[in-house]
XYZ file of C-alpha atoms in Angstrom:
762
model
C 127.368 157.330 57.883
C 128.295 153.801 58.755
C 126.690 152.436 61.949
C 123.540 152.491 63.224
C 124.022 155.166 65.850
C 120.180 156.890 64.764
C 119.621 157.231 68.611
C 117.583 160.392 70.285
C 119.688 162.572 72.484
C 118.764 166.127 73.899
C 121.878 168.145 75.132
C 124.973 168.122 76.767
C 127.032 171.096 78.240
C 130.808 171.707 76.318
C 131.577 173.665 79.630
C 130.356 176.691 81.837
C 128.765 179.427 79.979
C 129.276 177.750 76.272
C 126.604 176.570 74.003
C 125.018 173.566 74.829
C 125.833 170.322 72.557
C 122.681 169.490 70.300
C 121.996 165.788 69.462
C 122.887 166.525 65.927
C 126.331 167.838 66.799
C 127.237 164.198 68.224
C 127.470 163.160 64.526
C 130.236 163.917 62.951
C 128.554 165.374 60.169
C 127.279 167.732 62.428
C 130.316 168.510 63.997
C 131.513 169.105 60.293
C 128.865 171.200 59.932
C 128.942 173.551 63.127
C 132.644 173.678 62.281
C 132.098 174.829 58.596
C 129.409 177.513 59.700
C 131.529 179.199 62.836
C 134.160 179.892 60.376
C 132.545 180.812 57.475
C 134.716 182.857 55.903
C 137.643 180.581 56.369
C 136.181 177.828 54.476
C 135.009 180.269 51.931
C 138.503 181.513 51.844
C 140.032 178.327 51.509
C 138.036 177.150 48.404
C 139.067 180.535 46.169
C 142.963 179.665 47.629
C 142.316 176.103 46.437
C 140.808 176.735 43.390
C 142.826 179.857 42.194
C 146.144 177.770 43.137
C 145.373 174.578 41.477
C 143.843 176.508 38.568
C 147.366 178.747 38.306
C 149.042 175.488 38.682
C 147.198 173.662 35.863
C 147.393 176.437 33.223
C 151.041 176.531 33.717
C 151.761 172.904 33.205
C 148.810 172.364 30.604
C 146.985 169.459 29.668
C 147.447 166.462 27.881
C 144.458 164.509 26.753
C 144.730 161.708 24.124
C 142.047 159.845 22.515
C 144.280 156.723 22.453
C 142.063 153.129 22.945
C 144.377 150.537 23.108
C 143.634 147.111 25.204
C 146.762 146.024 27.020
C 148.089 143.471 25.466
C 146.138 142.665 22.079
C 146.923 141.870 18.672
C 147.480 145.657 17.895
C 149.035 147.153 20.599
C 151.819 143.638 19.933
C 152.021 144.942 16.089
C 152.922 148.625 17.891
C 155.292 146.749 20.151
C 157.098 145.038 17.130
C 157.160 148.014 14.750
C 158.544 149.978 17.782
C 161.649 147.446 18.332
C 162.054 146.537 14.819
C 160.943 148.796 12.085
C 161.062 152.255 13.897
C 160.463 154.214 11.478
C 157.296 152.713 10.335
C 156.008 152.263 14.320
C 154.975 156.534 14.543
C 151.356 157.343 13.606
C 150.601 158.778 10.817
C 148.124 161.467 9.242
C 146.341 162.331 5.894
C 147.188 165.615 3.751
C 144.229 165.406 1.924
C 143.760 167.943 -1.262
C 141.064 168.433 -3.227
C 141.120 170.819 -6.632
C 138.200 171.986 -9.250
C 140.723 171.499 -11.965
C 143.263 168.089 -11.976
C 144.972 167.464 -9.158
C 147.915 166.416 -11.154
C 148.385 169.670 -13.166
C 151.762 171.394 -13.660
C 150.258 174.171 -11.105
C 148.770 172.116 -8.466
C 151.553 169.730 -8.155
C 154.162 172.624 -7.181
C 151.914 173.755 -4.652
C 151.535 170.393 -3.874
C 155.935 169.734 -3.716
C 155.701 172.768 -1.603
C 153.142 171.779 0.961
C 155.570 168.391 1.346
C 158.530 169.969 1.379
C 157.338 172.696 4.452
C 155.786 169.797 6.065
C 158.871 167.890 5.693
C 161.093 170.061 7.735
C 158.826 169.718 10.952
C 159.637 168.106 13.747
C 159.282 165.125 14.736
C 157.892 164.283 11.195
C 159.921 161.272 9.814
C 158.611 161.373 6.130
C 156.144 162.740 4.030
C 154.804 160.292 1.004
C 153.819 163.162 -1.755
C 150.728 161.442 -4.185
C 152.981 162.050 -6.925
C 156.276 160.658 -5.228
C 157.673 157.290 -6.569
C 156.767 155.472 -3.512
C 153.458 156.793 -3.682
C 150.445 154.113 -4.190
C 147.155 154.657 -5.051
C 147.144 158.535 -3.572
C 145.354 160.119 -6.890
C 142.046 159.442 -6.917
C 140.089 157.794 -10.289
C 138.353 160.990 -10.690
C 141.904 163.075 -10.167
C 140.167 165.990 -8.142
C 141.324 164.272 -4.777
C 144.890 163.574 -3.870
C 146.299 163.021 -0.167
C 149.915 162.946 1.342
C 150.855 160.489 4.141
C 152.736 162.434 6.963
C 154.869 159.767 8.924
C 155.395 160.898 12.619
C 158.705 159.460 14.820
C 156.579 159.422 17.959
C 153.372 157.346 18.624
C 149.985 158.892 19.299
C 150.256 158.253 22.940
C 153.799 160.207 22.760
C 153.733 162.985 20.141
C 152.897 166.590 21.863
C 149.996 168.530 20.878
C 152.072 171.162 19.938
C 153.758 169.173 17.109
C 150.613 168.270 15.483
C 149.044 171.587 15.701
C 152.497 172.899 13.479
C 151.770 170.212 10.608
C 147.937 171.327 10.718
C 148.829 174.834 10.591
C 151.754 174.420 8.011
C 149.294 172.641 5.875
C 146.612 174.849 6.036
C 148.525 177.526 4.968
C 148.586 176.980 1.800
C 145.091 176.217 1.009
C 143.636 178.729 -2.020
C 140.805 179.049 -3.735
C 140.877 176.179 -5.839
C 143.088 173.998 -3.583
C 141.410 172.614 -0.490
C 143.454 171.649 2.319
C 142.010 169.081 5.199
C 143.924 166.803 7.449
C 142.941 163.262 8.901
C 143.825 160.643 10.801
C 142.790 160.054 14.956
C 146.365 162.275 15.796
C 144.756 164.934 14.105
C 141.848 164.588 16.524
C 143.910 165.199 19.064
C 143.959 169.017 18.713
C 141.179 169.320 16.358
C 137.406 169.251 18.056
C 134.723 171.437 18.008
C 134.204 174.556 19.478
C 132.636 174.324 23.280
C 129.152 174.288 22.988
C 125.973 176.072 25.198
C 125.461 172.703 27.113
C 126.160 173.316 30.994
C 124.990 177.026 29.954
C 121.065 175.257 29.168
C 122.125 172.684 31.974
C 122.215 175.817 34.664
C 119.720 177.607 33.137
C 117.532 174.757 33.395
C 118.416 174.143 36.908
C 118.221 177.642 38.252
C 114.235 177.432 36.904
C 113.392 174.066 38.364
C 114.725 175.343 41.477
C 113.324 178.711 41.380
C 109.831 177.009 40.781
C 110.717 174.405 43.491
C 111.906 176.805 46.539
C 110.431 180.165 45.408
C 113.528 181.611 46.788
C 116.530 183.504 44.726
C 119.015 182.738 47.370
C 117.781 179.157 48.007
C 118.280 178.430 44.251
C 121.313 180.118 44.046
C 123.509 178.280 46.572
C 123.471 174.772 45.045
C 124.336 176.191 41.646
C 127.592 177.809 43.339
C 128.713 174.706 45.728
C 128.097 172.967 42.099
C 130.201 175.532 39.985
C 133.306 175.485 42.850
C 133.818 171.868 42.429
C 133.520 171.056 39.051
C 135.716 174.420 38.554
C 138.238 172.447 40.864
C 137.748 169.301 39.214
C 138.578 170.786 35.845
C 142.098 172.253 36.873
C 142.939 168.681 38.629
C 141.927 166.727 35.863
C 144.842 168.694 33.672
C 147.040 167.695 35.871
C 145.988 164.160 35.638
C 145.694 164.167 32.096
C 149.722 164.143 32.534
C 149.709 160.761 34.608
C 146.613 158.788 32.794
C 145.348 158.750 29.731
C 142.449 160.811 29.791
C 140.409 161.636 26.612
C 139.999 164.723 24.889
C 135.916 164.472 25.956
C 136.925 163.822 29.540
C 136.536 167.217 30.876
C 132.871 168.130 29.285
C 131.734 164.762 30.907
C 132.914 165.565 34.211
C 131.318 168.887 33.609
C 128.145 166.890 33.153
C 128.564 164.620 36.257
C 129.444 167.105 38.740
C 126.264 169.558 38.002
C 123.622 166.968 37.923
C 125.259 165.316 41.102
C 126.386 168.488 42.559
C 123.052 170.430 42.536
C 121.199 167.378 43.739
C 123.244 166.972 46.762
C 123.093 170.786 47.613
C 119.478 170.925 46.742
C 118.651 167.828 49.638
C 120.549 169.427 52.360
C 119.385 173.532 50.980
C 115.704 171.723 51.295
C 116.414 169.711 54.850
C 117.846 173.222 55.966
C 114.603 175.351 55.267
C 112.675 172.667 56.837
C 114.224 173.544 59.624
C 114.024 177.111 59.733
C 110.409 176.037 59.290
C 110.642 173.760 62.174
C 111.679 176.720 64.338
C 115.112 176.016 64.834
C 118.065 178.774 64.826
C 120.528 179.203 61.519
C 123.205 177.396 62.863
C 121.147 174.640 64.379
C 119.430 173.924 61.188
C 122.860 173.466 59.347
C 123.868 171.473 61.796
C 120.406 169.028 61.304
C 120.790 169.870 57.874
C 124.110 167.811 57.100
C 123.397 165.186 60.099
C 120.445 164.064 58.329
C 120.464 165.134 54.398
C 124.158 165.098 54.291
C 124.387 161.567 56.040
C 122.712 160.429 52.402
C 124.110 162.726 50.203
C 127.462 161.166 51.831
C 126.052 157.397 51.179
C 124.921 158.487 47.834
C 128.563 160.036 46.603
C 130.559 157.055 47.630
C 128.112 154.762 46.308
C 129.094 156.471 43.139
C 132.959 156.278 43.723
C 132.734 152.762 44.866
C 130.936 151.939 41.600
C 132.881 153.916 39.198
C 136.605 152.305 40.817
C 134.856 149.253 39.542
C 135.875 150.294 36.057
C 139.152 149.971 37.226
C 138.746 145.927 36.679
C 138.112 147.025 33.113
C 142.141 147.539 32.852
C 141.954 149.842 30.405
C 143.684 152.936 30.745
C 141.800 155.258 29.030
C 138.760 153.812 31.522
C 140.922 154.649 34.191
C 141.054 158.213 32.715
C 137.802 158.393 32.387
C 137.289 157.157 35.662
C 139.474 159.021 37.530
C 137.722 162.558 36.118
C 134.047 161.107 37.068
C 135.482 160.272 40.649
C 136.976 163.354 40.638
C 133.847 165.510 40.056
C 132.137 163.603 42.305
C 134.417 163.856 45.651
C 134.646 167.670 44.830
C 130.983 168.891 44.438
C 130.265 166.110 47.605
C 132.901 168.402 49.460
C 131.572 170.980 48.417
C 127.678 170.426 49.566
C 129.194 169.319 53.117
C 131.440 172.193 53.612
C 131.304 175.183 51.329
C 127.299 175.216 51.416
C 126.765 174.958 55.184
C 128.959 178.401 55.158
C 126.801 180.057 52.601
C 123.953 178.846 54.616
C 125.668 180.750 57.789
C 126.062 184.284 55.167
C 122.827 183.448 54.406
C 121.025 182.835 57.516
C 117.033 183.391 58.000
C 117.314 185.651 54.634
C 117.422 182.596 52.560
C 113.999 183.609 51.450
C 113.987 186.992 51.726
C 114.641 187.409 48.018
C 111.651 185.218 46.779
C 109.016 184.839 43.463
C 106.008 186.156 45.009
C 103.377 183.077 44.928
C 106.581 180.634 44.261
C 107.750 180.520 47.899
C 107.520 177.068 49.324
C 107.229 176.771 53.135
C 109.374 173.454 52.774
C 106.820 171.170 54.756
C 105.960 167.564 54.259
C 103.504 166.610 51.761
C 99.795 166.150 53.577
C 97.498 163.064 53.117
C 95.602 165.791 50.786
C 98.564 166.186 48.814
C 98.490 165.162 44.763
C 101.584 162.526 45.302
C 99.701 161.139 48.400
C 96.390 160.374 46.347
C 98.650 159.269 43.650
C 99.974 156.298 45.779
C 96.749 155.196 47.169
C 95.589 155.090 43.623
C 98.373 152.517 42.878
C 97.822 150.776 45.749
C 94.440 149.976 44.922
C 95.557 148.698 41.664
C 98.510 147.431 42.574
C 98.818 144.190 39.876
C 97.737 146.386 36.759
C 100.359 149.216 37.683
C 102.921 146.826 37.864
C 101.931 145.226 34.690
C 101.332 148.814 33.084
C 104.955 150.072 34.162
C 106.677 146.263 33.059
C 105.173 146.452 29.613
C 106.285 149.945 29.280
C 109.816 149.102 30.220
C 110.249 146.201 28.252
C 109.052 147.999 25.025
C 111.702 150.655 25.675
C 114.402 148.109 26.165
C 114.388 146.002 22.756
C 116.611 147.965 20.916
C 119.252 147.145 23.291
C 118.961 143.497 22.211
C 120.414 145.055 18.386
C 122.672 147.240 20.022
C 126.727 147.064 17.794
C 129.076 148.431 20.420
C 132.704 150.188 18.466
C 134.364 152.979 18.197
C 132.585 155.523 16.256
C 135.047 157.590 13.261
C 135.338 160.880 11.790
C 132.309 161.092 10.294
C 130.647 161.154 13.018
C 132.567 164.816 13.667
C 130.860 167.835 12.856
C 130.981 169.075 9.083
C 133.241 172.460 10.195
C 136.089 170.399 11.005
C 139.246 169.651 8.990
C 139.155 165.955 10.539
C 135.526 165.344 8.754
C 136.385 167.395 5.563
C 139.312 164.795 4.979
C 136.904 161.942 6.289
C 134.829 162.873 3.473
C 136.980 163.291 1.094
C 138.843 160.152 1.010
C 135.779 158.347 1.091
C 134.938 160.381 -2.032
C 137.361 160.098 -3.646
C 138.635 156.669 -2.684
C 136.447 154.998 -0.285
C 135.328 155.309 3.020
C 137.818 152.510 3.612
C 140.827 154.793 3.309
C 140.357 156.319 6.926
C 140.989 153.342 9.034
C 143.781 151.530 6.921
C 144.909 148.087 8.666
C 148.519 147.712 9.426
C 149.405 144.317 9.222
C 153.516 143.261 10.726
C 154.993 139.683 9.837
C 158.147 139.299 11.833
C 159.897 136.950 8.526
C 162.583 134.205 9.606
C 166.570 134.273 7.983
C 165.407 132.707 4.830
C 162.071 132.302 2.882
C 160.332 135.464 4.409
C 159.707 137.522 1.386
C 157.897 134.628 -0.520
C 155.691 134.436 1.899
C 155.460 138.666 2.541
C 154.599 138.664 -1.776
C 151.846 135.342 -1.034
C 150.398 137.308 2.046
C 150.137 140.353 -0.090
C 148.377 138.835 -3.164
C 146.200 136.850 -0.754
C 145.345 140.292 1.532
C 144.396 141.723 -2.187
C 142.062 139.136 -2.869
C 139.936 139.139 0.196
C 136.655 140.175 0.212
C 136.089 143.646 2.159
C 139.815 144.569 1.005
C 139.651 148.049 -1.010
C 143.825 148.287 -1.975
C 146.469 146.802 -0.069
C 150.254 148.846 -0.691
C 153.048 147.207 -1.343
C 154.743 145.219 1.537
C 157.969 147.286 3.471
C 160.764 145.487 4.997
C 163.372 146.631 7.685
C 166.882 147.577 6.594
C 167.283 144.012 8.893
C 165.177 142.048 6.574
C 162.912 140.663 9.980
C 160.199 142.411 9.761
C 157.331 143.297 6.577
C 154.797 145.688 6.528
C 151.928 145.481 4.740
C 149.092 148.349 4.376
C 145.422 146.839 3.604
C 142.286 149.394 3.148
C 138.688 147.947 3.886
C 136.075 148.828 1.578
C 134.010 150.101 4.593
C 135.028 152.587 7.170
C 135.895 152.336 10.631
C 133.218 152.231 12.292
C 131.642 149.456 9.844
C 130.540 146.557 11.042
C 131.891 145.012 8.011
C 135.583 146.252 9.293
C 135.418 144.643 12.648
C 134.425 141.423 10.679
C 137.107 141.822 8.087
C 139.935 142.053 11.125
C 138.752 139.071 12.454
C 138.845 137.036 9.295
C 142.132 137.912 7.929
C 143.059 137.131 11.892
C 141.627 133.899 11.919
C 141.354 132.813 8.652
C 143.245 134.583 5.602
C 146.871 134.971 7.501
C 147.141 131.460 9.246
C 146.249 130.332 5.879
C 149.180 131.701 4.325
C 151.582 131.826 7.284
C 151.231 128.093 8.834
C 154.217 126.199 8.755
C 156.417 128.797 7.101
C 158.017 130.395 10.070
C 156.440 133.577 9.489
C 154.116 135.144 11.886
C 152.097 137.942 11.276
C 149.442 140.076 13.523
C 146.931 142.825 12.250
C 146.942 146.265 13.728
C 146.844 149.586 12.997
C 143.971 152.798 15.016
C 141.048 150.555 13.565
C 142.007 147.376 14.289
C 142.796 149.049 17.847
C 139.542 150.256 18.305
C 137.862 146.697 17.621
C 140.137 144.981 19.730
C 138.898 147.433 22.276
C 135.619 147.175 21.758
C 135.467 143.263 21.829
C 137.731 143.677 25.038
C 134.606 146.220 26.890
C 132.126 144.165 25.173
C 133.232 141.207 26.883
C 133.296 142.723 30.673
C 130.288 144.764 30.322
C 128.435 142.060 31.764
C 130.924 140.975 34.333
C 131.022 145.077 35.558
C 127.017 145.065 35.547
C 127.258 141.976 38.116
C 129.378 143.494 39.962
C 127.587 146.298 40.548
C 124.018 144.617 41.014
C 125.748 142.537 43.639
C 126.936 145.495 45.474
C 123.399 147.254 45.219
C 121.930 144.402 46.901
C 124.370 143.581 49.776
C 123.929 147.754 50.321
C 120.486 148.143 50.319
C 119.889 145.093 52.514
C 122.769 146.298 55.303
C 120.699 149.447 55.023
C 116.745 148.172 55.207
C 117.516 144.805 56.641
C 115.574 143.252 54.197
C 116.059 141.051 51.470
C 113.341 141.593 49.098
C 113.757 145.126 49.072
C 117.355 144.982 47.554
C 116.322 142.365 44.988
C 113.876 144.378 43.547
C 115.599 147.391 43.710
C 118.451 145.535 41.698
C 115.692 144.581 39.391
C 114.210 147.791 38.736
C 117.707 149.585 38.198
C 118.447 147.263 35.601
C 115.360 147.544 33.738
C 115.796 151.530 33.990
C 119.356 150.916 32.910
C 118.009 148.618 29.830
C 115.052 151.044 28.577
C 118.046 153.737 28.857
C 120.091 151.673 26.635
C 117.199 151.251 24.210
C 116.910 154.629 23.628
C 120.184 155.171 22.644
C 120.306 152.295 20.159
C 116.918 153.687 18.732
C 117.526 157.353 18.351
C 121.463 156.874 17.482
C 122.500 153.587 15.934
C 118.249 153.538 14.420
C 117.998 156.617 13.670
C 114.205 157.683 15.106
C 114.414 161.108 15.892
C 118.010 161.856 14.909
C 116.920 165.015 13.134
C 115.703 166.117 16.191
C 118.945 165.655 18.529
C 121.276 166.209 15.634
C 123.396 163.229 15.533
C 123.730 163.830 11.774
C 124.616 160.243 10.500
C 123.777 156.642 12.497
C 126.420 154.525 13.993
C 127.274 152.029 16.477
C 127.237 153.282 20.680
C 131.276 153.555 21.620
C 131.867 150.386 24.110
C 132.393 152.684 26.836
C 129.993 154.526 27.288
C 127.186 151.980 28.456
C 129.704 151.052 31.250
C 129.958 154.495 32.357
C 126.176 154.853 31.950
C 125.548 151.654 34.308
C 127.940 152.654 37.106
C 126.881 156.076 37.152
C 123.310 155.151 37.055
C 123.777 152.775 39.818
C 124.903 155.442 41.669
C 121.969 158.061 41.033
C 119.462 155.467 41.096
C 120.618 154.386 44.621
C 120.494 158.115 46.103
C 116.405 157.825 44.675
C 115.852 154.993 46.253
C 117.631 155.516 49.608
C 115.688 158.553 49.487
C 112.673 157.346 49.201
C 112.762 153.624 51.138
C 114.396 155.392 54.497
C 111.006 157.412 54.494
C 108.819 154.780 53.954
C 110.898 152.576 56.214
C 110.812 155.425 59.131
C 106.709 155.416 58.243
C 106.780 151.696 58.602
C 108.578 151.355 62.060
C 106.684 153.880 63.662
C 103.291 152.393 62.617
C 103.690 148.978 61.428
C 101.314 149.577 58.243
C 103.034 148.848 55.137
C 100.625 150.490 53.059
C 100.850 153.734 55.132
C 104.405 153.740 54.980
C 104.509 153.519 51.336
C 101.626 156.375 50.787
C 103.338 158.553 53.617
C 106.681 157.688 52.336
C 105.773 158.575 48.967
C 103.763 162.186 49.725
C 106.692 162.859 51.906
C 109.570 162.698 49.439
C 107.917 162.754 46.026
C 108.141 167.025 45.330
C 112.152 166.514 46.466
C 112.685 163.526 44.343
C 110.679 165.229 41.438
C 112.856 168.282 41.425
C 116.133 166.554 41.628
C 115.500 163.903 38.620
C 114.322 167.133 36.907
C 117.497 168.831 37.187
C 119.553 165.646 36.491
C 117.196 164.880 33.302
C 117.936 168.507 32.079
C 121.650 168.607 32.850
C 122.244 165.844 30.758
C 119.562 166.270 28.517
C 121.470 169.954 27.921
C 124.365 168.239 25.961
C 122.024 166.479 23.698
C 120.982 169.543 22.103
C 123.693 171.675 23.046
C 127.056 169.548 22.352
C 128.605 169.263 19.343
C 130.150 166.254 20.225
C 128.499 162.494 19.039
C 129.527 160.751 22.285
C 128.808 163.304 24.849
C 125.110 163.507 22.869
C 124.522 159.977 23.235
C 126.025 159.281 26.803
C 123.695 162.829 28.152
C 120.582 161.099 26.212
C 121.153 157.883 28.259
C 121.944 159.386 31.658
C 118.642 161.904 30.678
C 116.697 159.116 29.522
C 117.488 156.778 31.936
C 116.718 158.809 35.161
C 113.373 159.973 33.885
C 112.408 156.202 33.574
C 113.775 155.815 37.185
C 112.187 158.548 38.582
C 108.921 158.635 36.994
C 107.718 154.660 36.227
C 110.220 152.790 38.631
C 110.083 154.997 41.764
C 106.555 156.848 41.244
C 104.649 153.158 39.835
C 106.727 149.709 40.507
C 107.770 150.579 44.139
C 104.576 151.515 45.061
C 102.755 148.905 43.405
C 105.455 145.880 44.219
C 105.461 147.235 47.942
C 101.777 146.768 47.906
C 102.101 143.037 46.291
C 104.451 142.350 49.067
C 103.371 143.398 51.714
C 104.817 142.889 54.985
C 107.296 140.487 53.214
C 108.972 143.710 52.347
C 110.513 143.714 55.603
C 111.911 140.089 55.940
C 115.216 139.345 56.891
C 115.978 135.767 58.050
C 117.780 135.836 61.786
C 120.755 134.370 60.014
C 121.458 136.709 57.533
C 120.869 139.692 59.966
C 123.577 138.409 62.274
C 125.880 138.033 59.424
C 124.975 141.691 57.142
C 126.954 144.528 58.893
C 124.714 147.340 59.497
C 125.122 150.489 57.984
C 122.588 153.699 58.677
C 121.565 156.726 56.963
C 118.816 157.985 58.640
C 119.085 160.033 61.850
C 116.109 161.268 64.085
C 116.638 164.346 66.573
C 114.884 166.049 69.118
C 114.568 169.724 68.228
C 116.399 170.852 71.252
C 115.384 173.439 73.592
C 118.319 175.513 72.567
C 117.463 175.060 68.694
C 114.294 176.490 68.760
C 113.011 180.675 68.446
C 110.562 181.820 70.342
C 108.063 181.402 68.037
C 108.290 178.083 66.564
C 106.440 175.220 67.508
C 107.601 171.791 68.717
C 107.851 169.684 66.136
C 110.307 166.343 65.757
C 110.809 163.633 63.025
C 113.316 164.101 60.112
C 111.374 166.190 58.066
C 110.862 166.797 54.157
C 114.311 165.353 53.198
C 113.515 161.903 55.252
C 116.940 162.111 56.349
């Protein structure tokens, strides 16, 4: 892909009696295509063996997903380290067993049942203790109304170390005591590790929508099915690999669904470009093998460029240096690598099986020839209309983008809590019961760990307890506990707001900067605020501070890559600004829907809440790669026309006319795949992520590519292609378009001789 090797050659001979070597086969991807075509049975067999082998290993080893969002050396992580070293019995994660009764929860019969429940859970492995709501150690564990109570389960392991089997035993044992009039629900982040909603029908909706779009675009059942098949192969292998990776990295529980979302979107798109070019080759008169080679030598190069761009941008997430972000990045990278590999190896093999029969099973009236759009087509007329009114067109599109981006400026980044879970889950039921009986803050206690000096530490700890209890935003604080050595004290404070509430984050910062220093200054006592809620606040702050660095790095990379490809200064700068506008509009959409609640009932968001802080990071890196794909796809064809004619206006009109149909189909597939997770998946984070990507791609493929690009390029004129000589010498050259002749050896007897890079413009 790298290097400007787009020269035209006819063919050379492999040797006496052998087939000639076409110009496309002199390119690496062309040779790979020829190898995959000639050994198609072997290629298919290797993919099947690889899929079965990796799946068997993954099933045997199992997965170890975890929702741990710690942020390195944050105060909350230091609290965890202090407790593990000095107060191990308080260092493990905890869970709540919430009990709801119709009658008084303190009735003799209910208390007897609760005692049996506590004893049964207490006896389970890795449970170091259970504080019954009726034990002397219990503090404020029975609601004022007397119908809700909770027991606190203390594990001897941290959330990241505890196994799913251990947590499942606690859930099963506690639920076995549920009976009419005695409701049991379990809450806490460790419970969320094993309790998740049933898989939605997102993937099915997305695949069905993609099939319909490609059937309309191709009109052929075989041409429609091949991109689906190759994408599914790559995703299936990706699932197994991600299960294995979860043993090495911190991979969140929703990562497999994200892998499916990204893999389906980009995998089908990549295969779509190659199949489109293959059918164009057949129409031009090439034999199937030559058409396969040509499709990979041209469209395959752009697929490789686009895939590598997505991978490079996702690697930028490692700069954030958070374990769970690395786990998400690895899963997304695996999806892109595998579907790209399937498009470049398995798809040529499958095209070899299909041959000229790729259009045999077609829908009457829908079969498309695959030829490029003519000057009588809609998109050519559309481009000319935009070019006749470039300033008004650009201004109108810009206004729409800016209006859509307005909600972005009120975006609040924070990890959402179990209050957003489906109501059928025990975690949501426990959340609601605790909020009803005690207040929403009881779902996210704050852990204050104090390191005490040899003398005087207890008095300071008592003063700290009193001050924390009187702090606005604190609903209740449990009496402090001190370890046996007297060196460490632990104070549990319950906020008045839920874990995701803005007031809870403000309380954490207030305790750290004002309350605690005011009590401990000059006493020799050091105290830090931690716990799972504080860890979420720390991670959100950490990610928010690095969001602009990641975006800046991605934008700089985009400018350099496009400058190297198109030898222009204006085009990369224009693309960077437009990428920022489309991403900003996408951010605005998710804020308006999920944070403000606009159209929330249609999306099924449940309750409004903040945006999880990892979503903007992942969205931008993925959108960067996808928009680069469309950018290169469109501009490479425009540049080809510019080099051929030297007429900027005609080049833009012709380039848009010959690529708009494929861009529209590819974008529509992406929108449907990502959008299906909005309506078909119960997890809120996937709904947010899916809507953000779907909205951004729709905006990018419509307002940006079809209005802003032609209008701005018309305004700039020949300045589009300006590159200072000194800069041209410095910037390396990357070529993504290849022009190859229709070699005599490629032609079928009835074919007309056509040249150029065809419908895909690659």
